[in-house]
Each structure stands twice: as structure tokens, then as C-alpha cells.
């Protein structure tokens, strides 16, 4: 139900339609004008926009539906109340095109910015503490010594090679909030070649009523935070990851403990 925001989201990506882009809009059981708006874009831009209508299956169910039919080399999840910076998107697409003859990458990391309803741009999250910008690296090249408690990987910063997701056989839990943390814990061990671009690609909007990160929803859905945290902890054998790559282990361990901290914090909101 994001009829107020969907056009902004799609328009921000359509600015790059001189390329072979595919925009998959998943109408996950909306009851407002979202479906009508999405279908309108599909009629106007049939080469770029495809719409999937389904009964409500939650954020994870929507992503599963998109992954099932995605045909691009890379895939990025964009929530319909957020948007991409068109200039930054051009930078990203140019760079991915440049490195594709060498086999491309498994994971692209970019910056994201928080935009608040009341005051606009709030802050931008970068990953310069972890990566040397514009260099294809492995987890062995990541600077784990600089990891601080507030550093966290978010899906807003990540673009995955579609083949990696397919080969991993990842299926997200449906009708569960905050499952994007599961994406990171599931896919990171499959990613070997990584590229970080110091560009502010993703705009994360805060202030929509019913948003998953609002205090109201965090209080209402804190059991989902605990559920996803448990799923992430039991997903991988950390000892095996440590044997294969100590730096990836450090990153995974850090991410998992952040989930535990969040689960504890959100469980206290009612008090």
C-alpha cells in the first residue's frame, strides 16, 4: 500500500532506460491504488516494467516472487517507498558494464542515505572503513580491524549477482518482518568477488505510516526480530566459515551479534 510513493521509486530507475534494465514490481496484496499505478507503468514502459500481482506474502514473499522471474545479470531490492539516485545509478551501471568482460563481481556494495519525512537528508552510511573504493576484492582484503559496533551491512547497500542467488537456492521466509538480515547471512558466504563504489545510490525514506522500522511496528513485531535472529544464528556453521576465511567469520559474527543486540533492544520497547 504505497500509492503515494511508488511513482517516485519507479521514476528514479527509469531515468536509466537507455540500458537493458528490468524493473519488477511485486504488488503484494495491496488494497489501495498501488496495483493500478504499477499496471500503468507496465503499459507505458512494456520493455522495462513488469508487474507481478499476488496475495499478501510479506516482504520476503515479494522478493521470492521477483527472484523467481528476474532475468538480469544483477539484482537489487528496492522498497517501494524508497528510491535510487539516478546519477549514482548511472555510475554503478557504467562500472558494472566495464568489469563484466573480466567476469564481473558477486557482490556490489554502495552507500545509502536516510531521508526523514520532517527534514530531508539526515545522514549517509558509507563502507570506506571496510573496503578500498573501486577495487574488485575478496573477503581477505576487507579491513576488519576497523569494524565498530555501529557498523552494519544493510540490504540497502547491496546488489547481488543473480547467478549467486540462484546457485545458493535461497528462499526467504514469508510473512515475517526484518528478513532482510537473513539475506545477508545467507548470501555472504557465497560471494567471493566484491566491489565497493563510494557513491550514494540508495535513498531510504523514514516517516511512512506503518513502516517496518517505526517504533510502533518494532514494538508490534519484536517477536519477528527474535525469530529472524534465531534463524540467522542457526543458518551457517560459523566454525566452518572461520576455517575457510577468518575475515568473513569476523564480519558474520559481528552482524549476528548486532541482531542479538537489536532483538534485546526492541523487546524492551513496550517498557
Protein backbone atom coordinates (compact mmCIF):
# COMPACT_ATOMS: atom_id res chain seq x y z
CA UNK A 1 0.00 0.00 0.00
CA UNK A 2 2.49 2.63 -1.16
CA UNK A 3 0.44 4.52 -3.76
CA UNK A 4 1.91 7.82 -2.50
CA UNK A 5 5.50 6.72 -3.13
CA UNK A 6 5.60 4.12 -5.92
CA UNK A 7 5.89 6.58 -8.82
CA UNK A 8 8.88 8.31 -7.20
CA UNK A 9 10.60 4.96 -6.82
CA UNK A 10 10.00 3.74 -10.38
CA UNK A 11 10.79 7.12 -11.98
CA UNK A 12 14.18 7.21 -10.25
CA UNK A 13 15.15 3.98 -12.04
CA UNK A 14 13.51 4.76 -15.38
CA UNK A 15 15.98 7.63 -15.80
CA UNK A 16 18.45 4.94 -16.97
CA UNK A 17 16.23 3.19 -19.50
CA UNK A 18 18.71 3.68 -22.35
CA UNK A 19 20.15 0.46 -20.90
CA UNK A 20 18.80 -3.06 -20.62
CA UNK A 21 17.07 -2.66 -17.29
CA UNK A 22 14.27 -4.74 -15.84
CA UNK A 23 12.01 -3.30 -13.16
CA UNK A 24 9.94 -5.98 -11.42
CA UNK A 25 7.11 -4.50 -9.37
CA UNK A 26 5.57 -7.00 -6.97
CA UNK A 27 2.08 -6.00 -5.90
CA UNK A 28 1.93 -7.96 -2.66
CA UNK A 29 -1.79 -7.91 -1.96
CA UNK A 30 -2.23 -4.13 -1.95
CA UNK A 31 -5.66 -2.67 -1.23
CA UNK A 32 -5.07 0.94 -2.32
CA UNK A 33 -4.10 2.30 -5.74
CA UNK A 34 -0.68 0.62 -5.85
CA UNK A 35 -1.72 -2.07 -8.35
CA UNK A 36 -3.31 0.47 -10.71
CA UNK A 37 -0.18 2.66 -10.68
CA UNK A 38 2.09 -0.33 -11.28
CA UNK A 39 -0.02 -1.59 -14.19
CA UNK A 40 0.04 1.91 -15.69
CA UNK A 41 3.85 1.88 -15.77
CA UNK A 42 3.86 -1.61 -17.31
CA UNK A 43 1.57 -0.37 -20.11
CA UNK A 44 3.67 2.74 -20.72
CA UNK A 45 7.07 1.02 -20.46
CA UNK A 46 6.47 -2.62 -21.51
CA UNK A 47 10.16 -3.15 -22.31
CA UNK A 48 11.26 -2.24 -18.80
CA UNK A 49 8.45 -2.68 -16.26
CA UNK A 50 6.82 -5.99 -15.38
CA UNK A 51 4.20 -6.35 -12.65
CA UNK A 52 3.53 -9.41 -10.50
CA UNK A 53 0.22 -9.50 -8.62
CA UNK A 54 -0.10 -11.89 -5.69
CA UNK A 55 -1.88 -12.34 -2.39
CA UNK A 56 -0.04 -10.81 0.54
CA UNK A 57 3.05 -12.88 1.38
CA UNK A 58 5.07 -10.20 3.12
CA UNK A 59 8.39 -8.60 2.19
CA UNK A 60 10.14 -11.95 1.89
CA UNK A 61 7.35 -13.34 -0.28
CA UNK A 62 7.56 -10.33 -2.57
CA UNK A 63 11.31 -10.77 -3.01
CA UNK A 64 10.88 -14.50 -3.65
CA UNK A 65 8.40 -13.70 -6.42
CA UNK A 66 10.80 -11.23 -8.03
CA UNK A 67 13.77 -13.57 -7.79
CA UNK A 68 11.81 -16.34 -9.48
CA UNK A 69 11.42 -14.39 -12.73
CA UNK A 70 14.38 -11.95 -12.70
CA UNK A 71 16.42 -12.14 -15.91
CA UNK A 72 19.14 -9.55 -15.31
CA UNK A 73 22.82 -10.21 -14.53
CA UNK A 74 22.42 -8.39 -11.21
CA UNK A 75 19.51 -7.86 -8.87
CA UNK A 76 18.84 -5.19 -6.26
CA UNK A 77 15.92 -4.98 -3.86
CA UNK A 78 14.28 -1.54 -3.67
CA UNK A 79 11.41 -0.91 -1.28
CA UNK A 80 8.62 0.98 -2.99
CA UNK A 81 8.70 3.92 -0.58
CA UNK A 82 12.43 4.39 -1.22
CA UNK A 83 14.25 5.41 -4.39
CA UNK A 84 17.61 5.30 -6.18
CA UNK A 85 19.72 8.34 -7.01
CA UNK A 86 19.65 8.45 -10.82
CA UNK A 87 23.15 9.91 -11.20
CA UNK A 88 24.60 7.33 -8.84
CA UNK A 89 22.74 4.57 -10.66
CA UNK A 90 24.45 5.63 -13.91
CA UNK A 91 27.84 5.42 -12.16
CA UNK A 92 27.02 1.93 -10.89
CA UNK A 93 25.78 0.64 -14.24
CA UNK A 94 28.79 2.08 -16.09
CA UNK A 95 31.19 0.37 -13.70
CA UNK A 96 29.41 -2.98 -13.77
CA UNK A 97 29.45 -2.85 -17.55
CA UNK A 98 33.19 -2.09 -17.55
CA UNK A 99 34.14 -5.08 -15.38
CA UNK A 100 31.79 -7.62 -16.94
CA UNK A 101 34.37 -8.77 -19.56
CA UNK A 102 36.56 -9.88 -16.61
CA UNK A 103 33.67 -11.85 -15.09
CA UNK A 104 32.01 -9.11 -13.06
CA UNK A 105 31.51 -9.48 -9.31
CA UNK A 106 29.32 -11.47 -6.93
CA UNK A 107 28.51 -8.53 -4.67
CA UNK A 108 28.42 -4.78 -5.20
CA UNK A 109 28.43 -2.54 -2.11
CA UNK A 110 27.34 1.11 -2.33
CA UNK A 111 26.38 3.83 0.14
CA UNK A 112 22.84 4.63 1.25
CA UNK A 113 21.27 7.73 2.78
CA UNK A 114 18.50 8.22 5.30
CA UNK A 115 15.82 10.72 4.31
CA UNK A 116 13.40 11.72 7.04
CA UNK A 117 9.90 12.99 6.34
CA UNK A 118 10.43 16.04 8.56
CA UNK A 119 13.87 17.26 7.43
CA UNK A 120 15.00 15.50 4.27
CA UNK A 121 18.53 14.13 4.07
CA UNK A 122 19.64 13.01 7.53
CA UNK A 123 22.84 11.00 7.13
CA UNK A 124 24.72 8.83 4.65
CA UNK A 125 26.19 5.44 5.52
CA UNK A 126 29.43 4.53 3.75
CA UNK A 127 31.66 1.44 3.82
CA UNK A 128 35.04 3.13 3.39
CA UNK A 129 36.11 1.65 6.71
CA UNK A 130 35.87 -1.84 5.18
CA UNK A 131 36.82 -1.53 1.52
CA UNK A 132 39.17 0.26 -0.82
CA UNK A 133 36.80 2.06 -3.23
CA UNK A 134 36.51 0.96 -6.84
CA UNK A 135 38.62 -2.19 -6.48
CA UNK A 136 37.49 -5.78 -7.00
CA UNK A 137 38.48 -7.60 -3.80
CA UNK A 138 37.78 -10.72 -1.76
CA UNK A 139 36.81 -11.02 1.90
CA UNK A 140 40.53 -11.42 2.65
CA UNK A 141 41.04 -7.79 1.61
CA UNK A 142 38.39 -6.36 3.95
CA UNK A 143 39.69 -4.23 6.83
CA UNK A 144 38.05 -5.99 9.76
CA UNK A 145 40.26 -4.15 12.29
CA UNK A 146 38.20 -1.03 11.65
CA UNK A 147 34.83 -2.63 12.42
CA UNK A 148 32.98 -0.68 15.10
CA UNK A 149 29.78 -1.61 16.97
CA UNK A 150 27.70 0.73 14.82
CA UNK A 151 28.92 -0.72 11.51
CA UNK A 152 26.34 -2.94 9.90
CA UNK A 153 25.70 -4.25 6.41
CA UNK A 154 22.20 -3.47 5.18
CA UNK A 155 20.39 -4.76 2.09
CA UNK A 156 20.04 -1.10 1.01
CA UNK A 157 23.79 -1.14 0.33
CA UNK A 158 23.92 -4.41 -1.61
CA UNK A 159 23.50 -5.54 -5.20
CA UNK A 160 23.97 -9.27 -5.88
CA UNK A 161 24.84 -11.17 -9.00
CA UNK A 162 21.64 -13.04 -9.85
CA UNK A 163 23.54 -16.27 -10.50
CA UNK A 164 24.87 -16.24 -6.93
CA UNK A 165 21.36 -16.07 -5.52
CA UNK A 166 20.12 -18.81 -7.82
CA UNK A 167 23.04 -21.12 -7.03
CA UNK A 168 22.55 -20.54 -3.30
CA UNK A 169 18.91 -21.75 -3.58
CA UNK A 170 17.88 -19.05 -1.10
CA UNK A 171 14.16 -18.86 -0.30
CA UNK A 172 13.16 -16.15 2.14
CA UNK A 173 10.71 -16.73 4.99
CA UNK A 174 7.33 -15.25 4.15
CA UNK A 175 5.08 -13.02 6.26
CA UNK A 176 7.98 -12.32 8.61
CA UNK A 177 9.34 -8.81 9.12
CA UNK A 178 13.09 -7.95 9.11
CA UNK A 179 14.02 -10.96 6.98
CA UNK A 180 16.47 -8.79 5.00
CA UNK A 181 19.04 -9.66 7.67
CA UNK A 182 18.57 -13.27 6.60
CA UNK A 183 19.56 -12.33 3.03
CA UNK A 184 22.94 -11.07 4.23
CA UNK A 185 23.68 -14.04 6.47
CA UNK A 186 22.58 -16.46 3.76
CA UNK A 187 24.39 -14.97 0.76
CA UNK A 188 27.66 -13.55 2.10
CA UNK A 189 29.38 -16.98 2.26
CA UNK A 190 28.56 -17.47 -1.45
CA UNK A 191 30.15 -14.16 -2.50
CA UNK A 192 33.83 -14.27 -3.46
CA UNK A 193 34.42 -11.19 -5.64
CA UNK A 194 33.29 -7.88 -4.15
CA UNK A 195 33.30 -4.31 -5.44
CA UNK A 196 32.69 -1.22 -3.32
CA UNK A 197 31.74 2.03 -5.05
CA UNK A 198 31.77 5.16 -2.89
CA UNK A 199 28.54 6.51 -4.36
CA UNK A 200 25.25 7.30 -2.61
CA UNK A 201 22.90 5.05 -4.55
CA UNK A 202 20.02 4.20 -2.22
CA UNK A 203 17.66 6.67 -0.55
CA UNK A 204 15.97 5.15 2.50
CA UNK A 205 12.83 7.08 3.42
CA UNK A 206 11.78 7.24 7.07
CA UNK A 207 8.39 8.52 8.10
CA UNK A 208 5.78 6.48 6.26
CA UNK A 209 2.89 5.30 8.41
CA UNK A 210 3.13 1.56 9.11
CA UNK A 211 6.81 1.41 8.12
CA UNK A 212 8.64 -1.64 9.47
CA UNK A 213 11.27 0.49 11.25
CA UNK A 214 8.78 2.75 13.04
CA UNK A 215 8.69 2.40 16.83
CA UNK A 216 5.08 1.26 16.58
CA UNK A 217 5.94 -1.64 14.25
CA UNK A 218 9.13 -2.53 16.15
CA UNK A 219 7.02 -2.90 19.28
CA UNK A 220 4.33 -4.85 17.47
CA UNK A 221 6.73 -7.11 15.55
CA UNK A 222 9.59 -7.56 18.01
CA UNK A 223 8.86 -11.31 18.05
CA UNK A 224 9.81 -11.33 14.34
CA UNK A 225 13.15 -9.72 15.20
CA UNK A 226 13.84 -12.57 17.62
CA UNK A 227 12.67 -15.16 15.10
CA UNK A 228 14.91 -13.84 12.31
CA UNK A 229 17.83 -13.55 14.73
CA UNK A 230 17.49 -17.21 15.67
CA UNK A 231 17.18 -18.21 12.01
CA UNK A 232 20.36 -16.31 11.13
CA UNK A 233 22.35 -17.82 14.00
CA UNK A 234 21.40 -21.37 13.01
CA UNK A 235 21.82 -20.80 9.27
CA UNK A 236 25.59 -21.24 8.98
CA UNK A 237 28.28 -23.25 10.71
CA UNK A 238 30.45 -20.42 12.00
CA UNK A 239 33.31 -22.78 12.84
CA UNK A 240 33.44 -23.94 9.21
CA UNK A 241 33.36 -20.35 7.97
CA UNK A 242 36.21 -19.48 10.34
CA UNK A 243 38.34 -22.31 8.92
CA UNK A 244 37.78 -21.10 5.36
CA UNK A 245 38.05 -17.35 5.87
CA UNK A 246 38.72 -15.64 9.19
CA UNK A 247 37.77 -12.18 7.95
CA UNK A 248 34.39 -13.32 6.65
CA UNK A 249 33.90 -15.04 10.01
CA UNK A 250 34.60 -11.74 11.81
CA UNK A 251 32.06 -9.93 9.67
CA UNK A 252 29.41 -12.63 10.07
CA UNK A 253 29.97 -12.83 13.83
CA UNK A 254 29.70 -9.05 14.10
CA UNK A 255 26.45 -8.99 12.09
CA UNK A 256 24.93 -11.77 14.18
CA UNK A 257 25.70 -10.08 17.49
CA UNK A 258 24.17 -6.86 16.18
CA UNK A 259 20.99 -8.86 15.55
CA UNK A 260 21.06 -10.14 19.13
CA UNK A 261 21.52 -6.58 20.43
CA UNK A 262 18.61 -5.38 18.28
CA UNK A 263 16.38 -8.21 19.46
CA UNK A 264 17.09 -7.32 23.10
CA UNK A 265 16.56 -3.60 22.49
CA UNK A 266 13.30 -4.00 20.56
CA UNK A 267 11.89 -6.43 23.14
CA UNK A 268 12.20 -3.61 25.73
CA UNK A 269 10.26 -1.01 23.71
CA UNK A 270 6.93 -1.68 25.50
CA UNK A 271 8.68 -0.90 28.79
